[in-house]
XYZ file of C-alpha atoms in Angstrom:
744
model
C 120.343 169.810 7.972
C 116.925 168.302 8.777
C 115.038 171.520 8.096
C 115.302 174.806 6.303
C 113.357 177.995 6.968
C 111.240 179.381 4.144
C 109.013 182.444 4.300
C 107.158 181.755 1.020
C 106.571 185.490 0.622
C 104.551 185.379 -2.580
C 101.978 183.023 -1.066
C 101.806 184.846 2.246
C 101.244 188.217 0.571
C 98.354 186.682 -1.389
C 96.617 185.166 1.646
C 94.608 188.172 2.968
C 92.793 188.509 -0.347
C 91.404 184.982 0.112
C 89.862 185.583 3.529
C 86.206 184.659 3.882
C 83.415 185.937 6.090
C 82.972 183.627 9.064
C 79.570 182.425 10.264
C 78.266 183.694 13.577
C 79.329 181.518 16.481
C 78.826 181.339 20.215
C 81.566 183.088 22.164
C 84.206 180.947 23.842
C 87.366 181.370 25.894
C 90.865 180.821 24.591
C 94.320 181.173 26.046
C 96.706 183.621 24.606
C 98.590 181.891 21.837
C 101.776 181.130 23.733
C 102.494 178.716 26.553
C 100.321 179.609 29.531
C 101.355 179.548 33.178
C 101.236 176.105 34.753
C 102.636 173.872 37.459
C 103.553 170.186 37.248
C 103.370 169.643 33.465
C 105.289 166.846 31.714
C 108.071 167.470 29.201
C 110.401 165.346 27.073
C 112.883 165.800 24.239
C 111.565 164.225 21.027
C 114.815 163.044 19.429
C 113.061 161.994 16.217
C 111.554 165.425 15.556
C 114.260 167.408 17.351
C 112.104 169.482 19.679
C 110.809 169.633 23.226
C 107.231 168.482 23.781
C 105.209 169.586 26.820
C 101.841 168.270 27.956
C 99.262 169.324 30.532
C 99.866 170.856 33.925
C 97.744 172.758 36.405
C 96.627 176.349 36.007
C 96.148 176.684 39.739
C 92.760 174.971 39.896
C 91.901 173.862 36.363
C 94.089 171.425 34.419
C 95.270 171.474 30.844
C 95.278 168.983 27.960
C 97.306 170.948 25.436
C 100.316 169.575 23.584
C 102.944 172.291 23.188
C 106.142 172.080 21.131
C 109.187 174.335 21.321
C 109.946 175.226 17.692
C 112.814 177.661 17.328
C 112.336 179.938 20.300
C 108.533 179.749 20.390
C 106.155 177.381 22.139
C 103.422 176.449 19.641
C 100.300 174.401 20.182
C 99.502 171.214 18.290
C 95.763 170.509 18.401
C 94.577 166.940 17.880
C 91.140 165.302 17.957
C 92.355 162.705 20.469
C 94.562 163.478 23.457
C 94.909 162.406 27.089
C 92.406 163.995 29.460
C 93.478 167.248 31.150
C 95.907 166.425 33.946
C 98.829 167.498 36.087
C 101.675 165.647 37.828
C 101.935 163.097 35.019
C 105.157 161.504 33.701
C 106.569 161.490 30.165
C 109.688 160.151 28.405
C 110.927 159.605 24.845
C 111.042 155.924 23.813
C 114.337 155.699 21.914
C 113.385 152.350 20.366
C 109.913 153.120 19.059
C 110.808 156.807 18.534
C 107.682 158.038 20.273
C 106.832 159.910 23.472
C 105.255 157.821 26.241
C 103.011 159.300 28.949
C 101.721 157.545 32.064
C 99.384 158.445 34.922
C 98.561 161.820 36.404
C 95.983 163.696 38.440
C 92.881 164.468 36.374
C 90.543 165.781 39.080
C 89.941 165.046 42.775
C 88.138 161.776 42.031
C 90.243 160.542 39.103
C 93.836 159.273 39.052
C 94.989 157.774 35.783
C 96.627 154.400 35.075
C 96.635 154.576 31.278
C 99.628 154.646 28.952
C 99.628 157.029 25.993
C 101.935 157.402 23.010
C 102.575 160.487 20.841
C 104.317 160.227 17.459
C 104.220 163.852 16.323
C 100.853 163.408 14.580
C 98.469 162.090 17.174
C 98.071 160.676 20.661
C 96.938 157.078 20.989
C 96.099 155.100 24.120
C 98.015 151.824 24.356
C 96.357 148.608 25.461
C 98.127 147.283 28.557
C 96.822 144.203 30.368
C 99.229 144.634 33.282
C 100.076 148.157 34.353
C 101.101 150.167 37.401
C 98.311 151.251 39.730
C 96.855 154.697 39.038
C 99.038 157.458 40.470
C 100.269 161.011 40.207
C 103.431 162.828 41.335
C 105.519 159.829 40.291
C 108.842 160.080 38.425
C 109.868 158.369 35.171
C 113.080 158.386 33.127
C 114.423 156.536 30.085
C 117.200 153.984 30.619
C 119.084 154.353 27.320
C 121.344 151.365 28.061
C 118.584 148.870 28.740
C 116.145 150.641 26.374
C 113.207 150.985 28.718
C 111.398 153.521 30.869
C 111.722 153.321 34.655
C 108.768 154.469 36.808
C 108.952 154.943 40.572
C 106.831 156.186 43.493
C 103.863 158.580 43.528
C 100.502 158.866 45.253
C 97.599 156.504 44.594
C 93.877 157.277 44.611
C 93.667 156.934 48.413
C 96.546 159.334 48.995
C 98.877 156.468 49.939
C 102.542 156.947 49.092
C 103.918 154.390 46.652
C 107.395 152.839 46.541
C 107.040 150.368 43.677
C 109.327 150.170 40.647
C 107.996 149.495 37.138
C 109.565 149.336 33.688
C 108.046 149.894 30.230
C 109.764 148.068 27.353
C 107.633 149.557 24.574
C 105.132 146.695 24.673
C 104.311 145.896 28.295
C 104.767 147.061 31.866
C 106.926 144.849 34.092
C 107.068 145.286 37.865
C 110.506 145.162 39.441
C 111.086 143.109 42.575
C 114.180 144.608 44.203
C 115.075 143.316 47.682
C 115.916 146.864 48.751
C 114.112 149.973 47.549
C 113.821 153.642 48.476
C 111.054 154.397 50.973
C 107.713 155.326 49.380
C 107.464 158.990 48.421
C 106.018 161.490 45.961
C 107.292 164.517 43.984
C 110.877 163.233 43.851
C 113.480 164.105 41.183
C 114.871 161.424 38.860
C 116.997 161.150 35.706
C 119.083 158.462 33.981
C 122.860 158.887 34.235
C 124.000 157.360 30.928
C 127.718 157.717 31.710
C 127.379 155.572 34.842
C 124.445 153.515 33.533
C 122.316 154.200 36.595
C 118.949 155.836 37.209
C 119.472 158.532 39.870
C 116.693 159.354 42.354
C 116.886 162.282 44.751
C 114.612 163.573 47.504
C 110.855 163.806 47.445
C 108.229 163.944 50.144
C 107.344 161.295 52.716
C 106.312 162.726 56.091
C 108.636 165.604 55.335
C 111.172 166.596 52.685
C 113.840 163.995 51.858
C 117.532 164.375 50.964
C 118.527 160.810 50.049
C 120.192 159.677 46.819
C 119.402 156.266 45.318
C 120.692 154.423 42.221
C 118.837 151.834 40.095
C 120.833 149.461 37.867
C 117.893 147.608 36.346
C 117.843 144.930 39.040
C 118.279 146.577 42.398
C 118.274 149.902 44.199
C 121.282 151.025 46.242
C 121.522 154.073 48.460
C 124.468 156.363 47.858
C 126.248 158.312 50.605
C 127.803 161.306 48.859
C 130.064 163.711 50.729
C 127.806 166.584 49.730
C 124.084 166.736 49.068
C 121.381 169.243 48.233
C 119.257 170.206 51.229
C 116.148 168.069 51.706
C 113.443 168.956 49.184
C 110.487 167.846 47.145
C 109.001 169.065 43.848
C 112.447 169.646 42.319
C 113.083 168.887 38.637
C 115.914 166.832 37.128
C 117.453 166.053 33.741
C 120.648 164.468 32.448
C 123.175 166.532 30.471
C 124.922 164.030 28.134
C 127.444 166.616 26.938
C 128.815 167.244 30.424
C 127.745 163.857 31.818
C 125.943 165.332 34.802
C 122.496 164.895 36.349
C 121.133 168.399 37.013
C 118.636 169.052 39.827
C 117.038 172.490 40.117
C 114.644 174.185 42.519
C 112.120 172.424 44.687
C 110.844 173.215 48.176
C 111.088 172.050 51.784
C 108.435 174.423 53.115
C 105.972 176.738 51.412
C 108.998 178.688 50.126
C 110.806 177.240 47.090
C 114.559 176.922 46.429
C 116.477 178.621 43.622
C 119.647 176.511 43.762
C 121.160 174.229 41.099
C 122.979 170.981 41.873
C 124.870 168.496 39.686
C 125.590 164.795 40.229
C 128.891 163.478 38.829
C 128.334 159.827 39.703
C 129.740 159.969 43.232
C 128.923 163.382 44.667
C 126.663 166.440 44.412
C 128.066 169.886 43.605
C 126.268 173.220 44.093
C 126.275 175.396 40.967
C 124.991 178.832 39.953
C 121.475 179.649 41.041
C 118.283 179.797 39.020
C 117.079 183.285 38.003
C 114.367 182.883 40.632
C 113.093 180.306 43.075
C 110.649 177.702 41.739
C 109.031 174.389 42.525
C 106.869 171.938 40.544
C 108.749 172.807 37.361
C 109.798 170.308 34.682
C 113.193 169.694 33.072
C 114.553 167.935 29.973
C 117.744 168.081 27.920
C 117.384 169.926 24.603
C 119.891 168.291 22.233
C 119.587 171.064 19.658
C 120.432 173.812 22.146
C 122.712 171.441 24.093
C 121.417 172.532 27.469
C 119.079 171.415 30.208
C 115.782 173.285 29.821
C 113.458 174.064 32.733
C 109.910 175.278 32.245
C 107.031 176.566 34.286
C 106.451 175.900 37.981
C 105.565 178.021 40.968
C 107.581 180.671 42.809
C 106.572 182.117 46.173
C 103.331 183.614 44.847
C 103.050 183.219 41.097
C 102.483 180.385 38.630
C 105.270 180.606 36.019
C 105.436 180.170 32.242
C 109.034 181.036 31.404
C 111.513 178.631 29.802
C 115.176 178.805 30.834
C 118.248 176.805 29.819
C 121.368 175.677 31.722
C 124.617 175.310 29.744
C 126.699 174.231 32.735
C 127.548 177.773 33.810
C 124.582 180.089 33.290
C 120.797 180.048 33.205
C 119.360 182.035 30.273
C 115.934 182.462 28.676
C 115.488 180.100 25.701
C 111.923 180.858 24.600
C 109.955 183.962 23.764
C 107.728 184.952 26.679
C 105.715 188.091 25.898
C 105.423 190.320 28.931
C 102.202 190.433 30.876
C 100.851 192.598 33.691
C 102.193 191.429 37.023
C 99.856 189.628 39.356
C 97.357 192.051 40.893
C 93.720 192.450 41.798
C 91.065 195.116 41.280
C 92.869 197.177 38.690
C 90.951 199.501 36.360
C 90.456 198.964 32.644
C 88.929 200.741 29.654
C 87.642 199.224 26.415
C 89.633 199.656 23.210
C 87.063 200.675 20.600
C 89.502 202.527 18.352
C 92.820 201.332 19.724
C 94.406 199.409 22.593
C 92.726 198.202 25.762
C 93.993 200.211 28.749
C 94.832 198.769 32.196
C 95.901 200.857 35.175
C 96.956 200.045 38.714
C 95.673 197.429 41.098
C 96.717 195.903 44.390
C 99.393 193.324 45.160
C 99.650 191.910 48.665
C 102.797 191.153 50.616
C 104.834 194.114 49.370
C 105.891 197.454 50.814
C 104.201 199.233 47.879
C 100.911 197.411 47.404
C 99.152 200.123 45.367
C 100.260 199.912 41.730
C 100.510 202.876 39.354
C 101.594 201.235 36.101
C 99.915 201.660 32.706
C 99.494 198.741 30.276
C 98.144 198.538 26.716
C 96.780 195.460 24.910
C 97.121 195.392 21.125
C 98.355 192.963 18.450
C 97.703 190.093 20.875
C 100.294 191.400 23.316
C 100.577 193.533 26.419
C 103.062 196.368 26.651
C 103.878 198.518 29.661
C 103.957 202.262 28.966
C 106.229 204.552 31.010
C 104.257 207.686 31.853
C 104.917 210.975 33.622
C 102.887 212.331 35.242
C 100.843 209.344 36.334
C 97.918 208.909 38.721
C 98.993 207.842 42.214
C 98.875 204.095 42.822
C 95.438 202.709 43.640
C 92.978 199.861 43.306
C 89.169 199.625 43.181
C 89.108 202.720 40.950
C 86.586 203.205 38.160
C 87.586 203.701 34.523
C 85.759 203.822 31.184
C 86.272 205.008 27.619
C 84.698 208.348 26.614
C 83.743 207.490 23.027
C 82.876 211.039 22.005
C 86.327 212.388 22.944
C 88.317 209.140 22.606
C 89.674 209.447 26.138
C 89.812 207.013 29.037
C 88.449 208.540 32.248
C 89.723 207.363 35.655
C 88.062 208.370 38.920
C 88.793 207.684 42.579
C 89.859 204.442 44.156
C 91.673 203.369 47.291
C 95.378 203.962 47.763
C 95.986 207.624 48.262
C 97.708 209.281 51.213
C 96.413 208.461 54.688
C 94.586 208.569 56.903
C 91.547 207.722 54.721
C 93.273 206.447 51.531
C 90.064 207.259 49.600
C 90.549 209.256 46.391
C 88.315 211.713 44.519
C 90.595 212.742 41.645
C 89.756 212.599 37.925
C 92.360 211.672 35.314
C 92.222 211.261 31.530
C 94.355 209.137 29.203
C 94.614 210.449 25.627
C 96.393 207.416 24.178
C 99.897 208.458 25.146
C 99.778 210.444 28.405
C 97.815 210.985 31.623
C 96.408 214.386 32.553
C 94.827 215.267 35.885
C 91.578 217.133 35.386
C 90.018 219.823 37.589
C 86.239 219.440 37.226
C 84.078 222.071 38.870
C 82.208 219.421 40.831
C 82.756 215.714 41.339
C 81.560 212.705 43.345
C 82.852 212.306 46.883
C 85.953 210.215 47.524
C 85.237 206.510 47.146
C 86.354 203.110 45.902
C 84.658 200.009 44.542
C 82.480 202.090 42.194
C 82.164 201.421 38.448
C 82.216 203.599 35.317
C 80.685 202.955 31.881
C 79.982 204.974 28.723
C 76.424 206.320 28.491
C 75.481 206.226 24.767
C 72.333 208.307 25.366
C 73.920 211.167 27.289
C 77.293 210.843 25.513
C 78.962 210.967 28.904
C 80.837 208.638 31.235
C 78.500 207.351 33.963
C 79.486 206.459 37.561
C 77.454 204.380 39.980
C 77.957 203.335 43.600
C 81.091 202.717 45.637
C 81.991 203.186 49.277
C 84.041 205.408 51.584
C 86.093 203.258 53.936
C 88.035 204.237 57.052
C 89.416 201.323 59.031
C 86.622 198.801 59.468
C 83.847 201.308 58.839
C 82.370 201.842 55.349
C 79.671 204.093 53.948
C 78.042 202.663 50.824
C 76.651 204.764 47.969
C 74.002 204.348 45.278
C 74.372 207.746 43.633
C 74.623 208.220 39.866
C 76.968 210.760 38.243
C 78.000 211.603 34.686
C 81.113 213.330 33.319
C 81.349 215.316 30.077
C 85.046 216.167 30.128
C 84.531 219.400 32.087
C 82.471 218.589 35.135
C 80.651 215.828 36.992
C 76.855 216.088 37.243
C 74.772 214.196 39.799
C 71.527 212.621 38.570
C 68.381 212.012 40.592
C 66.603 209.015 39.038
C 63.214 207.945 40.367
C 64.584 204.513 41.250
C 68.102 203.234 41.840
C 69.847 199.992 42.743
C 70.623 199.727 46.436
C 74.025 200.991 47.691
C 76.852 198.657 46.695
C 80.472 198.127 45.660
C 82.324 195.751 43.317
C 79.358 195.390 40.969
C 79.517 194.884 37.218
C 78.741 197.757 34.847
C 78.827 197.630 31.040
C 77.646 199.781 28.133
C 75.406 198.028 25.590
C 75.939 200.247 22.547
C 73.462 198.370 20.364
C 70.562 198.790 22.773
C 71.679 202.187 24.150
C 71.652 200.922 27.726
C 74.060 200.515 30.625
C 73.755 197.119 32.322
C 74.465 196.582 36.043
C 74.678 193.249 37.823
C 75.381 192.202 41.410
C 77.838 193.689 43.868
C 78.202 193.709 47.643
C 76.278 195.799 50.167
C 76.718 197.067 53.683
C 75.225 193.957 55.283
C 78.121 191.834 54.053
C 75.967 189.985 51.539
C 76.087 190.013 47.745
C 73.438 190.870 45.160
C 72.126 188.938 42.166
C 69.944 191.645 40.611
C 70.060 193.033 37.069
C 69.456 196.720 36.314
C 69.565 198.896 33.206
C 70.140 202.645 32.846
C 68.342 204.307 29.901
C 69.949 207.735 30.207
C 67.459 209.010 32.744
C 66.435 206.242 35.090
C 67.432 202.852 36.498
C 65.055 199.990 35.573
C 65.231 196.652 37.395
C 64.994 193.621 35.116
C 63.291 190.315 35.916
C 64.989 187.569 33.903
C 63.835 183.988 34.459
C 67.437 182.828 34.906
C 70.327 184.813 36.392
C 73.905 184.292 37.508
C 74.248 183.554 41.208
C 74.643 186.469 43.605
C 78.211 187.766 43.517
C 80.636 190.660 43.718
C 84.120 191.411 42.402
C 83.251 189.974 38.990
C 83.958 191.645 35.646
C 81.578 192.702 32.888
C 81.874 194.267 29.450
C 79.977 194.395 26.159
C 81.017 192.375 23.093
C 80.053 194.129 19.842
C 80.340 191.043 17.620
C 77.978 189.054 19.833
C 75.853 192.097 20.740
C 75.861 190.752 24.292
C 77.063 191.865 27.699
C 79.510 189.260 29.029
C 80.055 188.513 32.743
C 82.782 186.340 34.221
C 83.805 185.104 37.672
C 83.546 186.802 41.030
C 84.068 186.124 44.723
C 84.048 182.413 45.496
C 86.085 182.390 43.397
C 83.858 181.573 40.421
C 84.693 180.565 36.849
C 81.316 180.816 35.135
C 80.555 182.947 32.075
C 77.172 184.521 31.330
C 75.823 186.698 28.518
C 72.938 189.198 28.665
C 70.945 190.114 25.538
C 68.576 192.593 27.149
C 65.950 190.006 28.055
C 67.685 186.984 29.502
C 70.953 185.645 30.867
C 72.552 182.597 29.192
C 75.424 180.589 30.643
C 78.408 179.644 28.485
C 79.912 176.243 29.451
C 83.274 176.664 31.166
C 86.213 174.756 29.674
C 87.914 172.291 32.024
C 90.998 174.484 32.318
C 89.157 177.726 33.123
C 90.601 179.111 36.351
C 88.194 180.788 38.814
C 88.958 184.469 39.379
C 88.038 187.368 41.538
C 89.312 190.933 41.309
C 90.097 190.520 37.608
C 89.539 192.956 34.742
C 87.804 192.578 31.380
C 87.638 194.902 28.397
C 86.522 194.759 24.772
C 89.103 195.206 22.000
C 87.271 196.226 18.815
C 90.105 195.740 16.269
C 90.207 192.021 17.095
C 86.521 191.784 18.152
C 87.438 190.046 21.391
C 87.188 190.496 25.136
C 90.455 190.459 27.058
C 90.440 188.972 30.576
C 93.506 189.578 32.748
C 94.963 189.487 36.262
C 92.962 188.779 39.417
C 93.604 187.470 42.901
C 96.630 185.109 42.599
C 96.164 184.895 38.795
C 97.926 186.771 35.989
C 97.270 184.837 32.774
C 95.450 186.596 29.945
C 92.432 184.982 28.288
C 90.434 185.998 25.214
C 86.673 185.642 24.612
C 85.326 185.857 21.069
C 83.775 183.951 18.186
C 86.971 182.179 17.238
C 87.894 180.512 13.993
C 89.782 177.409 15.038
C 93.173 176.881 13.430
C 93.016 173.339 12.021
C 94.907 170.797 9.972
C 93.346 167.920 8.016
C 94.831 165.166 5.876
C 93.159 163.938 2.686
C 94.164 161.592 -0.115
C 96.217 158.430 0.231
C 99.742 159.347 -0.868
C 101.997 156.653 -2.276
C 104.567 154.567 -0.390
C 108.321 154.430 -0.246
C 110.885 152.645 1.923
C 108.957 153.151 5.194
C 105.440 153.106 3.800
C 103.520 156.260 2.983
C 105.276 159.408 4.279
C 103.074 161.925 6.055
C 102.762 165.639 6.780
C 101.688 167.199 10.074
C 101.782 170.752 11.436
C 101.311 172.802 14.562
C 98.326 175.132 14.759
C 98.245 177.552 11.779
C 97.009 180.639 13.623
C 97.598 184.053 12.093
C 100.720 185.568 13.606
C 102.327 182.156 14.287
C 106.061 182.967 14.020
C 107.027 179.300 13.807
C 104.478 177.413 11.719
C 106.196 174.043 11.355
C 105.114 171.705 8.542
C 106.669 168.363 9.435
C 107.539 165.521 7.095
C 107.303 162.185 8.928
C 107.954 158.551 8.061
C 110.099 159.281 5.001
C 113.285 157.550 3.906
C 116.182 158.498 6.202
C 118.791 160.886 4.821
C 116.805 161.678 1.692
C 116.176 164.973 -0.127
C 112.537 166.013 -0.322
C 110.426 168.884 -1.588
C 107.685 170.309 0.646
C 105.254 172.267 -1.524
C 102.650 174.836 -0.458
C 99.767 175.938 -2.654
C 96.599 178.011 -2.464
C 94.448 175.385 -4.158
C 93.801 171.647 -4.146
C 93.474 169.176 -7.013
C 93.970 165.493 -7.777
C 96.215 164.920 -10.784
C 97.258 161.267 -11.397
C 101.005 160.845 -11.840
C 101.164 157.074 -12.308
C 102.128 154.290 -9.952
C 99.105 155.118 -7.798
C 100.553 158.538 -6.985
C 98.589 161.787 -7.188
C 99.593 165.446 -7.206
C 97.197 167.033 -4.731
C 97.978 170.740 -5.248
C 96.802 173.422 -7.664
C 97.481 177.077 -8.352
C 100.551 179.069 -7.325
C 102.978 176.779 -5.524
C 106.086 177.448 -3.427
C 108.559 174.637 -2.732
C 111.290 174.160 -0.154
C 114.109 171.624 -0.401
C 114.711 169.743 2.849
C 116.744 166.712 3.897
C 115.382 164.100 6.276
C 117.285 163.063 9.385
C 117.963 159.520 10.576
C 114.320 159.152 11.596
C 112.991 160.179 8.202
C 111.943 163.571 9.583
C 112.303 167.069 8.149
C 110.452 170.320 8.698
C 109.646 173.501 6.843
C 109.155 176.548 9.046
C 107.491 179.784 8.035
C 105.967 182.814 9.717
C 102.278 183.550 9.159
C 101.470 187.292 9.042
C 99.727 188.673 12.117
C 96.684 189.658 10.054
C 93.182 188.831 11.277
C 91.966 188.896 7.659
C 93.598 185.467 7.218
C 90.944 183.754 9.354
C 89.380 180.930 7.351
C 91.999 180.918 4.577
C 93.324 177.477 3.599
C 96.825 176.465 2.556
C 97.536 173.070 1.023
C 100.788 171.151 1.458
C 102.253 167.997 -0.047
C 105.751 166.527 -0.074
C 107.657 164.341 -2.484
C 110.623 162.308 -1.225
C 113.453 160.943 -3.330
C 113.231 157.219 -2.595
C 114.489 154.311 -4.758
C 111.593 152.195 -3.478
C 108.977 154.858 -4.251
C 105.747 153.754 -5.925
C 106.324 156.349 -8.622
C 109.808 155.261 -9.716
C 112.276 157.018 -7.452
C 109.701 159.111 -5.548
C 107.237 158.672 -2.658
C 104.456 161.193 -2.009
C 102.592 162.251 1.124
C 98.835 162.777 1.213
C 97.658 166.385 1.055
C 97.608 168.412 4.278
C 95.093 171.263 4.484
C 95.918 174.053 6.928
C 93.057 176.412 7.788
C 94.255 179.647 9.355
C 92.469 180.616 12.541
C 92.833 182.451 15.835
């Protein structure tokens, strides 16, 4: 066995006591910890380290540069100081000779197509120097010819949008262009895999002037077109992988119009056979054969409306889920949310287009870094553009109004409260008129929930409001401030508890335009602010207050926009947007006090959850020199050690093949000479795990880090000793020390 699971309970129980106070930082955005939704990533089976590796992909508009590895049933991130630029529609294979993953090309952004070759060895990415190489491209296909021991690259789109039909091969050192007398017509987004049983690379479909349904075979010298009795319907953006157990090339999904397929086809060397369908239609997914699970694995892609993040496996008969995918609110826009100051963040309702029941009435809670849906009865009727806020004096969430009730007006004027486990409809003596697009926030001066604005809409006619109301749990009271913001909807409203103010920004008015003004409510009156710098005019953005930063945070809006701003009571400051940040409109944001983070979710055509906070990065760092054995100095590497990581994998690399080794974990570091130039790099309580390396000199120790935020900043230290007759210390080789700092 190349690895053995160890929980190291005594060390893990000790960790929270070692947590340190973190310095103040500027807020930043992070994904949730698991694999995020994406289309057109690259994926390959790393036979040396016995796991699937995924890179990049598109989040809809932004692109990603993360390296994800499927360890056990969990996708975990491996952060590295050097990696290829964010990209989608790139190609990736495992080089069976050099035992590394090779990546080529891809779409970086509308003015950049890549022609570089990268290599990943489980520790780091490195760009390879190639004098001759294929022209820059994306949406090409690449597979590994295990007979001739080289990668085969075909087709794609170049920087001018021209379809390519050239054939290239990578032998581990250089690119060589093929010169076949006959070749498939130029195309993009085809499906390709190497059929090892027949020793042919199989190409199917793609896009030229329309979807293609041709099958071609490459033998290393020439292409030949096959004429099977049966064939999948014409398609592009399908995914393909070879199943060596059943000796079949598997093609799944794809599209021939805006609507994707959900069928599965297999190639037996002479003909295509239709098999059981995918769980759902998808296109722009990626496939690879997982030798450990002995099944073809498909990940990500796009269905009719939604970018996907699930991972499913095909065993020749059935598609099943093969990776943990925590549930998430379904795609929606303009739901209502309430901050979680003492418990979970609350999300209710929203609107989803293209369905017979567009007004949602589901209740979701965010806690422990996960969403959960809560069955409730009774529940408010489905709606969107409602207002909701947390009543901090009574620890209740208050929901008012929205759009989605019974016709003919669909405007609502009901008041509901959520007590943490159930909804109750209230009967206040007075209340605001029916409306939608208004906002609620907690008033720390009045100790009441405050409502501002909204509109009453019938057909194409809307009446806009700029009235101010407050709710004390019994009745709504209208206020008459000396000044007020102009009538509006879809503005941002947040409660600044430190400064005892409610902050309002932007919105849309009756003229069809948007606002870019900033106002504050002091408990009695609205006061317009005059900051030197402000976000651009907008509506349908989201705003909430972050206690750790003592700032109001604004994100996105109609455009859609992907900018982030913070307000400190005097000025707005913009936070740089990461390259992968997807623009959103109609999204929700709320503050979760137990984790001191803002949660961003849903939106128009977006569902992925993001977090905004002062994060402690989970890092790994190597120090010391180690001492060599048969294959030089063995090394340790690990995926990101974030608290709650269920599959922290500490990998031993470059060791003697088939050798026993001890991987040790300690809470302290030291340098104790052992002789032969070897040093023991650990100190304090130590836990050890016996592992055995595979034929590539690889082994791994897996453990689960507790989901305890107190671990942020704690360091673990690891070192391995390998039984090796050529070891510098007689009979043993040692790795350098690996420091793992626990983070978010």
